Coordinates of C-alpha atoms and ligand atoms in Angstrom, one line a residue:
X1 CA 158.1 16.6 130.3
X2 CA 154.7 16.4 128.7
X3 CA 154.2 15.4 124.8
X4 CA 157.7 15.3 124.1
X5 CA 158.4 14.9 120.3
X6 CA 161.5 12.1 120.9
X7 CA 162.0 9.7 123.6
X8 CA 165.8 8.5 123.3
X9 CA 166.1 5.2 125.8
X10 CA 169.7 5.5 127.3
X11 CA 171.5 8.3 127.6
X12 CA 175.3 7.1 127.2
X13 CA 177.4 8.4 124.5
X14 CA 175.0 7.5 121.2
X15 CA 171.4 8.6 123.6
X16 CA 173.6 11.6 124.4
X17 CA 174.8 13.0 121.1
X18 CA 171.2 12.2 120.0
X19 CA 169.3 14.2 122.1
X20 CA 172.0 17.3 122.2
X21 CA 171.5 16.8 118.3
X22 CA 167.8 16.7 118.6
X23 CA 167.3 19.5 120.6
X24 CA 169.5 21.9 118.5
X25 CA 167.4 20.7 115.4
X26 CA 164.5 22.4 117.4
X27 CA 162.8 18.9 118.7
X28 CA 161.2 18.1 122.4
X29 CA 163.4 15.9 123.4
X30 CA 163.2 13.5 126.6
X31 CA 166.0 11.6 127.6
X32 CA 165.7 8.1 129.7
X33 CA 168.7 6.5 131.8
X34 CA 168.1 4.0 134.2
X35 CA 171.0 5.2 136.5
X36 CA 170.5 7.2 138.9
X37 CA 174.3 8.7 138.6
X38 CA 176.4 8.3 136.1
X39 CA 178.3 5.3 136.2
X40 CA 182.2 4.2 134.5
X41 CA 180.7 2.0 131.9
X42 CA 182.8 -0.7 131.1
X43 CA 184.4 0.3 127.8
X44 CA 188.4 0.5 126.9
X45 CA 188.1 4.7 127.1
X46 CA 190.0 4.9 123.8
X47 CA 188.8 7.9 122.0
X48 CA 190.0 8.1 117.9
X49 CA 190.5 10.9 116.7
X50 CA 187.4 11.2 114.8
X51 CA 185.2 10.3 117.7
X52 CA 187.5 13.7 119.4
X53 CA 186.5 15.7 116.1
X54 CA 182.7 14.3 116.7
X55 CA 182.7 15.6 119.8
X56 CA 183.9 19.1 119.2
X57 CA 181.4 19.2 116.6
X58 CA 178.7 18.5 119.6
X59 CA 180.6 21.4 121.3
X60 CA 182.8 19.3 123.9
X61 CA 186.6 20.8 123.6
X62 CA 188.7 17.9 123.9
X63 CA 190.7 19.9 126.2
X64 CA 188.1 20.5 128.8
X65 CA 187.8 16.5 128.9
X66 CA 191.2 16.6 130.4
X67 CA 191.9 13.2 129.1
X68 CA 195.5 11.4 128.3
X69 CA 197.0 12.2 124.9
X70 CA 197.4 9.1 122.9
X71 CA 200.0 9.0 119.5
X72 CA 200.4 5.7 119.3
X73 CA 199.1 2.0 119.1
X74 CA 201.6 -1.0 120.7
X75 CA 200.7 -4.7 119.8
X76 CA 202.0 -7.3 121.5
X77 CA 202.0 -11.4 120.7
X78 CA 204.3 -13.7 122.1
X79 CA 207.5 -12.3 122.0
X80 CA 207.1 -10.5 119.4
X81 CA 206.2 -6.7 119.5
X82 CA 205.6 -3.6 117.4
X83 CA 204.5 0.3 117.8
X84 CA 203.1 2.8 114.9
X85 CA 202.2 6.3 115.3
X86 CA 198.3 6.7 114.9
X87 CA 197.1 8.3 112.0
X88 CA 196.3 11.9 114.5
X89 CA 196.0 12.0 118.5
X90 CA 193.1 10.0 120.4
X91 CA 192.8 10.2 123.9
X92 CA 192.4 7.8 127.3
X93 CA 189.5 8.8 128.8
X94 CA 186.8 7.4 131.3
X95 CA 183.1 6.7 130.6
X96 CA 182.2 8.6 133.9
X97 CA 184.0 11.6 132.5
X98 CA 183.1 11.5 128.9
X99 CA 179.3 10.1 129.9
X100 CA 179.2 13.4 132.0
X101 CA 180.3 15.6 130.1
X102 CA 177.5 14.5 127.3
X103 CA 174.8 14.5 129.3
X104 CA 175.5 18.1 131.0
X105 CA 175.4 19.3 127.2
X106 CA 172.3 17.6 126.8
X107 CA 170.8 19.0 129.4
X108 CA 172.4 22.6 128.6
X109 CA 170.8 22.5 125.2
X110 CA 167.3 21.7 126.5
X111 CA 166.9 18.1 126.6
X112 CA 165.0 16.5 129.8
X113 CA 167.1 14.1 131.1
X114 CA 165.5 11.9 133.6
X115 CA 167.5 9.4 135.5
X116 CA 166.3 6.4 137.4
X117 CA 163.9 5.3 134.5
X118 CA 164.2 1.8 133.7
X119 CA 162.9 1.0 130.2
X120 CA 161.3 -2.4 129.6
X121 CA 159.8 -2.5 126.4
X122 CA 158.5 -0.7 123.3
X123 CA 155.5 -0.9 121.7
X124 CA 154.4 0.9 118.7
X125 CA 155.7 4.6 119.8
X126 CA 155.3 3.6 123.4
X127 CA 157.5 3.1 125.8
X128 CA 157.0 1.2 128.9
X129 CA 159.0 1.7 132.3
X130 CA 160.0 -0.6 135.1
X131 CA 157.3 1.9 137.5
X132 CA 154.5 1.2 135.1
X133 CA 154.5 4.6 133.2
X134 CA 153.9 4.4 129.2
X135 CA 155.4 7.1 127.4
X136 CA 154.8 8.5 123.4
X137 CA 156.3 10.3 121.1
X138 CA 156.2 10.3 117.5
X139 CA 159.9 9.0 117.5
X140 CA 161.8 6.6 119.3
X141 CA 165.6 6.2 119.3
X142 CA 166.6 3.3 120.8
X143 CA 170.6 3.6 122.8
X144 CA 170.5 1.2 125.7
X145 CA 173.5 -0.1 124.7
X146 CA 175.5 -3.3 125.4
X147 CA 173.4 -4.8 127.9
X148 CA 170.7 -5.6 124.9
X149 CA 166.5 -4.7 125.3
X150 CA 163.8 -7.0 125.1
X151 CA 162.3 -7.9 121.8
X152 CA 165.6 -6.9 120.2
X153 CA 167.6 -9.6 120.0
X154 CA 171.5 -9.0 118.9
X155 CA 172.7 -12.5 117.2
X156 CA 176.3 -12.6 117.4
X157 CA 177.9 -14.0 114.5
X158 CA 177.3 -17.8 113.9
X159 CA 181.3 -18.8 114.5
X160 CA 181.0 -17.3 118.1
X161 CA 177.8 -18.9 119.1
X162 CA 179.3 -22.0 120.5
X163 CA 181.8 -19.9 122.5
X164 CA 180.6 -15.8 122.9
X165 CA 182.6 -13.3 123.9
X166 CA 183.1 -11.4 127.2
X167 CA 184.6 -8.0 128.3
X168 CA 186.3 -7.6 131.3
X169 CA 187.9 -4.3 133.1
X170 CA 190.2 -3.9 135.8
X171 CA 191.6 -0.6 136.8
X172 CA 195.5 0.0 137.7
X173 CA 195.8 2.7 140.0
X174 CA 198.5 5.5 138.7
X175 CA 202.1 4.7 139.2
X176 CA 205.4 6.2 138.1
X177 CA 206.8 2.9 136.3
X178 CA 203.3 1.6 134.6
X179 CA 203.4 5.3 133.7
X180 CA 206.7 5.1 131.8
X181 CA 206.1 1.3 130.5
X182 CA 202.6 2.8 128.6
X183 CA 203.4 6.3 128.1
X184 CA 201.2 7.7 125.7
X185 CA 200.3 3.9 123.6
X186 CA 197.3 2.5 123.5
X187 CA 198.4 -1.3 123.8
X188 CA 197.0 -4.4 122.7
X189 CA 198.2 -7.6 124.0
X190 CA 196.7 -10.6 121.8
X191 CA 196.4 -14.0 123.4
X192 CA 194.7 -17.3 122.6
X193 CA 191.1 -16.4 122.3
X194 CA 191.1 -12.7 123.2
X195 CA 193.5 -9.6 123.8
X196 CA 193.7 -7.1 126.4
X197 CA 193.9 -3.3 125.4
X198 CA 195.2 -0.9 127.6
X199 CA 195.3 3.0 128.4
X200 CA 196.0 5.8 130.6
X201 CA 193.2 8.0 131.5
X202 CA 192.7 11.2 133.1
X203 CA 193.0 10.2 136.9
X204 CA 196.2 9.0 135.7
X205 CA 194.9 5.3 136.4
X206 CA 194.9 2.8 133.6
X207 CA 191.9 1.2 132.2
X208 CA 192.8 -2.9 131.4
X209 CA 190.0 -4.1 129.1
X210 CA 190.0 -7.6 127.8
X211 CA 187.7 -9.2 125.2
X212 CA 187.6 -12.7 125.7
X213 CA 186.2 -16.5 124.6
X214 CA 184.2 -17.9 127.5
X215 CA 185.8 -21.0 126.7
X216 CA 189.3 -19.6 128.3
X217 CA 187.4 -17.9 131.0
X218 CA 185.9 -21.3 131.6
X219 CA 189.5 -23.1 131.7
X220 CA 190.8 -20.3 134.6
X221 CA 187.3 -21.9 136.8
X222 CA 185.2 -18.6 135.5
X223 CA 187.0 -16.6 137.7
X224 CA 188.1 -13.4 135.8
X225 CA 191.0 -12.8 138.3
X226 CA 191.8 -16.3 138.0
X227 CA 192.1 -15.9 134.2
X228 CA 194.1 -12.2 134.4
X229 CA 196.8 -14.1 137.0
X230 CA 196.9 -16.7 134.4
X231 CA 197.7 -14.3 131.5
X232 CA 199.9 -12.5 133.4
X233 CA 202.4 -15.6 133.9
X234 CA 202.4 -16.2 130.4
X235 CA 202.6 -13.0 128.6
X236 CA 205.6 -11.1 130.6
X237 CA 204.6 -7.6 129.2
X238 CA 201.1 -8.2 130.9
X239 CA 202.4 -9.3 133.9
X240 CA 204.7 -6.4 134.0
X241 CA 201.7 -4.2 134.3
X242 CA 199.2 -6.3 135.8
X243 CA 201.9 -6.0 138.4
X244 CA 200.6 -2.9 139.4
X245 CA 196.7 -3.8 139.9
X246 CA 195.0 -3.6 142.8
X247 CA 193.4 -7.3 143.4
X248 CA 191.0 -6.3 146.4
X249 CA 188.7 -4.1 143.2
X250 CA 186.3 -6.6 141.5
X251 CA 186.9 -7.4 137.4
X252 CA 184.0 -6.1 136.2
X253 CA 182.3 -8.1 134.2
X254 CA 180.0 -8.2 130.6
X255 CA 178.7 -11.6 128.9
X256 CA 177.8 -12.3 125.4
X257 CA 179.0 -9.2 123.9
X258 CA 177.6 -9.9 120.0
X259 CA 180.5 -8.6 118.1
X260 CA 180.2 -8.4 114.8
X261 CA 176.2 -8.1 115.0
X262 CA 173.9 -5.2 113.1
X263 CA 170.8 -3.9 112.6
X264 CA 169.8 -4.5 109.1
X265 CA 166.8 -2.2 109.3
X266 CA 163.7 -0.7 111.5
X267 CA 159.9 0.5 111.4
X268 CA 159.1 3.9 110.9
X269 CA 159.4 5.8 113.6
X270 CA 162.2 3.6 115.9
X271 CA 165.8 4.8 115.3
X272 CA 168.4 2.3 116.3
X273 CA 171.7 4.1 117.9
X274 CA 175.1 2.4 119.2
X275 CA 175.4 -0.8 120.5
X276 CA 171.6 -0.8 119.2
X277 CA 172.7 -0.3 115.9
X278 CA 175.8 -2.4 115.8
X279 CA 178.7 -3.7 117.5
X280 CA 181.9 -3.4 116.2
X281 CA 184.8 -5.7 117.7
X282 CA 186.0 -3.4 120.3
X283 CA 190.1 -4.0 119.4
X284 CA 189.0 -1.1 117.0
X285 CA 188.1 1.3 119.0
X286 CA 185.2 2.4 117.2
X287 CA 182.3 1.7 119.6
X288 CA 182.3 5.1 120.8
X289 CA 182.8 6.6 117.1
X290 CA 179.7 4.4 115.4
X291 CA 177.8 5.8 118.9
X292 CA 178.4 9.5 117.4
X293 CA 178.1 8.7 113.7
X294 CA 174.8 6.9 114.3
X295 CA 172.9 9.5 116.1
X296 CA 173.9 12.2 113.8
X297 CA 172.8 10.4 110.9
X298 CA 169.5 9.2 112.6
X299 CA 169.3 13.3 113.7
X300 CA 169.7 14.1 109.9
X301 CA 167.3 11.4 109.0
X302 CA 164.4 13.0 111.6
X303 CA 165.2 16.4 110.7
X304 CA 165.0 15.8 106.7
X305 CA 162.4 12.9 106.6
X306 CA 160.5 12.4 110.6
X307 CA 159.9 9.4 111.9
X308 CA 159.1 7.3 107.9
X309 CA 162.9 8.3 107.7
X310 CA 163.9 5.3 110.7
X311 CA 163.9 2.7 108.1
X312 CA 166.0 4.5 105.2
X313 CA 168.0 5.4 108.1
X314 CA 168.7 1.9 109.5
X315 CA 169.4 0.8 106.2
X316 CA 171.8 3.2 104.6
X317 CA 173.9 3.2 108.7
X318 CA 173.8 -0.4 107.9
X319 CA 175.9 -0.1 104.5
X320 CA 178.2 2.2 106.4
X321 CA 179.1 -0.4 108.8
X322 CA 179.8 -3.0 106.6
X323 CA 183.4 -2.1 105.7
X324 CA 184.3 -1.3 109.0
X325 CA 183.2 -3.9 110.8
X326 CA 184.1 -6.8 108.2
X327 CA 188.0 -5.7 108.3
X328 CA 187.6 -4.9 112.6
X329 CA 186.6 -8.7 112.2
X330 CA 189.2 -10.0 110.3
X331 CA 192.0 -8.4 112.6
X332 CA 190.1 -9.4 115.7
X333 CA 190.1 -13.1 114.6
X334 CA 194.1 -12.8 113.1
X335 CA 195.0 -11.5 116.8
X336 CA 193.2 -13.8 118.8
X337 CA 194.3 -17.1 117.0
X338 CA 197.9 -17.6 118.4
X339 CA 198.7 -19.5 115.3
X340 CA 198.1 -15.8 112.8
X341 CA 199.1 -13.0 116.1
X342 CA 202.6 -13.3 115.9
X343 CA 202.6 -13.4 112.0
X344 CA 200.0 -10.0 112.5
X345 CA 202.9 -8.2 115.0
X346 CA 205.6 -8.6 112.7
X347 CA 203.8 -7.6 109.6
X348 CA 202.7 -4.0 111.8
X349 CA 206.2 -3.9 112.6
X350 CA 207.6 -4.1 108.8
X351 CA 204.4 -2.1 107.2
X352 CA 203.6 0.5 109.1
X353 CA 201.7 2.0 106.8
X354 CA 199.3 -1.3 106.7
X355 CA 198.6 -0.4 110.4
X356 CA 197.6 3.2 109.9
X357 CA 195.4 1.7 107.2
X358 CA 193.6 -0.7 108.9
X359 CA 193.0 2.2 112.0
X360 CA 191.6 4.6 108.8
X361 CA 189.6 1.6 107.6
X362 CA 187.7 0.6 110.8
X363 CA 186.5 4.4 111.6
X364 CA 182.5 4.7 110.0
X365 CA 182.6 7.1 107.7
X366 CA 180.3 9.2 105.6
X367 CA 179.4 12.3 107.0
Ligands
FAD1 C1 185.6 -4.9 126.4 C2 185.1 -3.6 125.6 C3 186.0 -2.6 125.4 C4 185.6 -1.5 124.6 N1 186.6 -0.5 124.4 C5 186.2 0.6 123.6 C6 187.2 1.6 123.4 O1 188.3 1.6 123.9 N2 186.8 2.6 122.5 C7 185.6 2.7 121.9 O2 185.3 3.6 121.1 N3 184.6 1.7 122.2 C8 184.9 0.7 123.0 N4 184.0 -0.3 123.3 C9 182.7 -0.2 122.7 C10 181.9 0.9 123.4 O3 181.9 0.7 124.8 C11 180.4 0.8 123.0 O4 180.4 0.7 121.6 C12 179.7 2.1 123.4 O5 179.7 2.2 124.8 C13 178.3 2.2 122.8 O6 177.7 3.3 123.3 P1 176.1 3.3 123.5 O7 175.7 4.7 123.9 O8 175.4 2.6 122.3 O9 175.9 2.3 124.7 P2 176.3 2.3 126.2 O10 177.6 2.9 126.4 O11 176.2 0.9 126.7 O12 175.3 3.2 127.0 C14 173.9 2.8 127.1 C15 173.2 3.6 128.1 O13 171.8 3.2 128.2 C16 171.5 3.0 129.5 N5 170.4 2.0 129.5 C17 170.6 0.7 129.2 N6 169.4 0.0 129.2 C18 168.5 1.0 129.5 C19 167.1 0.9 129.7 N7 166.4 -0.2 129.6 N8 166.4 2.0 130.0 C20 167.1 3.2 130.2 N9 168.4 3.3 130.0 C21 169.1 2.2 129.7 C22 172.7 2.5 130.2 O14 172.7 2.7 131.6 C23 173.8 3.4 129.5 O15 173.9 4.7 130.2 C24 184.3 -1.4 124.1 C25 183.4 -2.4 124.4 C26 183.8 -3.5 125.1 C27 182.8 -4.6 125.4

């Protein structure tokens, strides 16, 4: 595409949803992914009910998603246990489907989308890719994601510095009883220094994603499967369903994720989307919803303001999070510390309604 009037730089769900925005607000939009095909990020798969709502309003029926219907959240500590109704139905879906899905609208609506390019840096309104090219536009939004871009560092916060966080995925293949034993939950199993959260997805298969200290990665010899044979003898409800993985896949793997970390504010004319924006502790199962609300908000900002509006923009997406992601904190440290998880289980199971709360509290809201 020639003298495109937006580059976005990544094009999973928050480059996406920008450039289907962007392109129905009337704007030339390119659209950069390094992947050659798309891939099943590692992510939990959990859609809430808002990111479903977000993504009808971006013209994807929920239904043609085909994903598994999820009512309820199930926490685990110990031997304790408890299970609320969510506040409306999410879904179990994979990144490969939900990425695809995305990216054909994106490309429907008008946007180039041009895979393969591997963005290395940004300079003024330039971009720079791994094949030499430069590339302008008078905007920039920024959605590479988790796996962080040079010259924009993501500091996690300072109390997990000495020991960051990873996420790990495993898939277990479909199978009658891990069917019945997870039905239509998302779970969350907290341990000492991390949880696992759990869901069925379209296939069938269930997605196992754990956040995790390296500090207990380090005591299972940094071997993720090491570590998920380890949890497994010591939390029977894991076990039960780890019972059902299939050992010869590799964990796939993510380090430092900066939980907790956002952008305070930008230049004018570089939008900061997603992971780029902030990262929310993923127990909430918001990263996918902040994705969508971010790059409708930076689409707004472009439309009403162009590219002066990136700051305002960062800024005001900023105040949004802050709620959010200071009450996604405080549960994510309460069910990771095995002295405060148990004590967490048993108040969801007495006060439901504090559950259904807390899942309202952690979505971004404001449009
Ligand atoms: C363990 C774990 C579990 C999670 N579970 C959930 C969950 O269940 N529900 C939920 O809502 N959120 C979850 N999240 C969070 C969620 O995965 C992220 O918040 C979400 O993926 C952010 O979307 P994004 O588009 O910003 O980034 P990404 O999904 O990371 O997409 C970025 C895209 O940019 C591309 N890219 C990267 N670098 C470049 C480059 N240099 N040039 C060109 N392209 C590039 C990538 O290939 C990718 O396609 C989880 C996160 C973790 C770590």
């Amino acid at each position: 595409m020639t003298d495109p009037q937006a580059i976005v730089i990544g094009a999973g769900p928050a480059g996406a949803a920008a450039a289907i925005g962007l392109v129905r607000a009337g704007t030339k939009t390119l659209l950069l992914e390094r992947a050659r095909e798309t891939g099943d990020a590692l992510c939990g798969g959990f859609l809430s009910w808002r990111s479903l709502a977000r993504l009808e309003k971006l013209g994807i029926d929920r239904a043609a998603l085909g994903g598994q219907d999820v009512t309820r959240v199930r926490l685990f500590a110990g031997r304790r246990s408890s299970e609320t109704a969510l506040p409306a139905r999410a879904m179990g879906v994979s990144r490969r489907r939900l990425d695809s899905a995305l990216q054909a609208t994106a490309e429907k609506a008008g946007a180039a989308l041009e895979r393969g390019v591997h963005t290395t840096a940004i300079e003024g309104g330039s971009v720079q890719t791994r094949d030499g090219a430069v590339l302008s536009a008078p905007a920039l939004f920024l959605a590479a994601g988790k796996h962080g871009f040079r010259g924009f560092p993501r500091e996690p916060a300072p109390w997990q510095r000495a020991d960051p966080v990873m996420g790990l995925r495993l898939r277990l293949p479909g199978h009658a009883t891990l069917d019945r034993l997870v039905g239509d939950a998302v779970e969350l199993h907290l341990f000492d220094r991390g949880y696992a959260g759990l869901v069925r997805q379209e296939d069938g298969s269930a997605n196992l994603c754990l956040a995790v200290h390296k500090s207990r990665l380090d005591e299972a010899g940094g071997e993720p499967a090491a570590l998920l044979h380890a949890l497994a003898d010591a939390h029977p409800q894991l076990g039960e369903r780890l019972a059902f993985a299939d050992w010869s896949r590799d964990v796939d793997a993510i380090g430092h994720v900066p939980y907790g970390w956002h952008a305070a504010d930008s230049v004018p004319g570089l939008f900061r989307l997603g992971d780029q924006a902030g990262v929310i502790p993923s127990l909430a199962g918001e990263g996918i919803g902040l994705a969508f609300a971010s790059a409708d908000a930076a689409v707004a900002a472009w439309r009403h303001g162009g590219a002066g509006a990136a700051p305002a923009f960062q800024g005001q997406l900023a105040a949004r999070m802050a709620r959010p992601f200071a009450i996604a904190n405080l549960v994510w440290r309460a069910g990771e510390n095995p002295r405060t998880a148990g004590g967490l289980t048993l108040l969801a199971s007495c006060v439901p309604p504090l559950v259904r709360w807390a899942m309202h509290a952690t979505r971004i809201r404001g449009d």
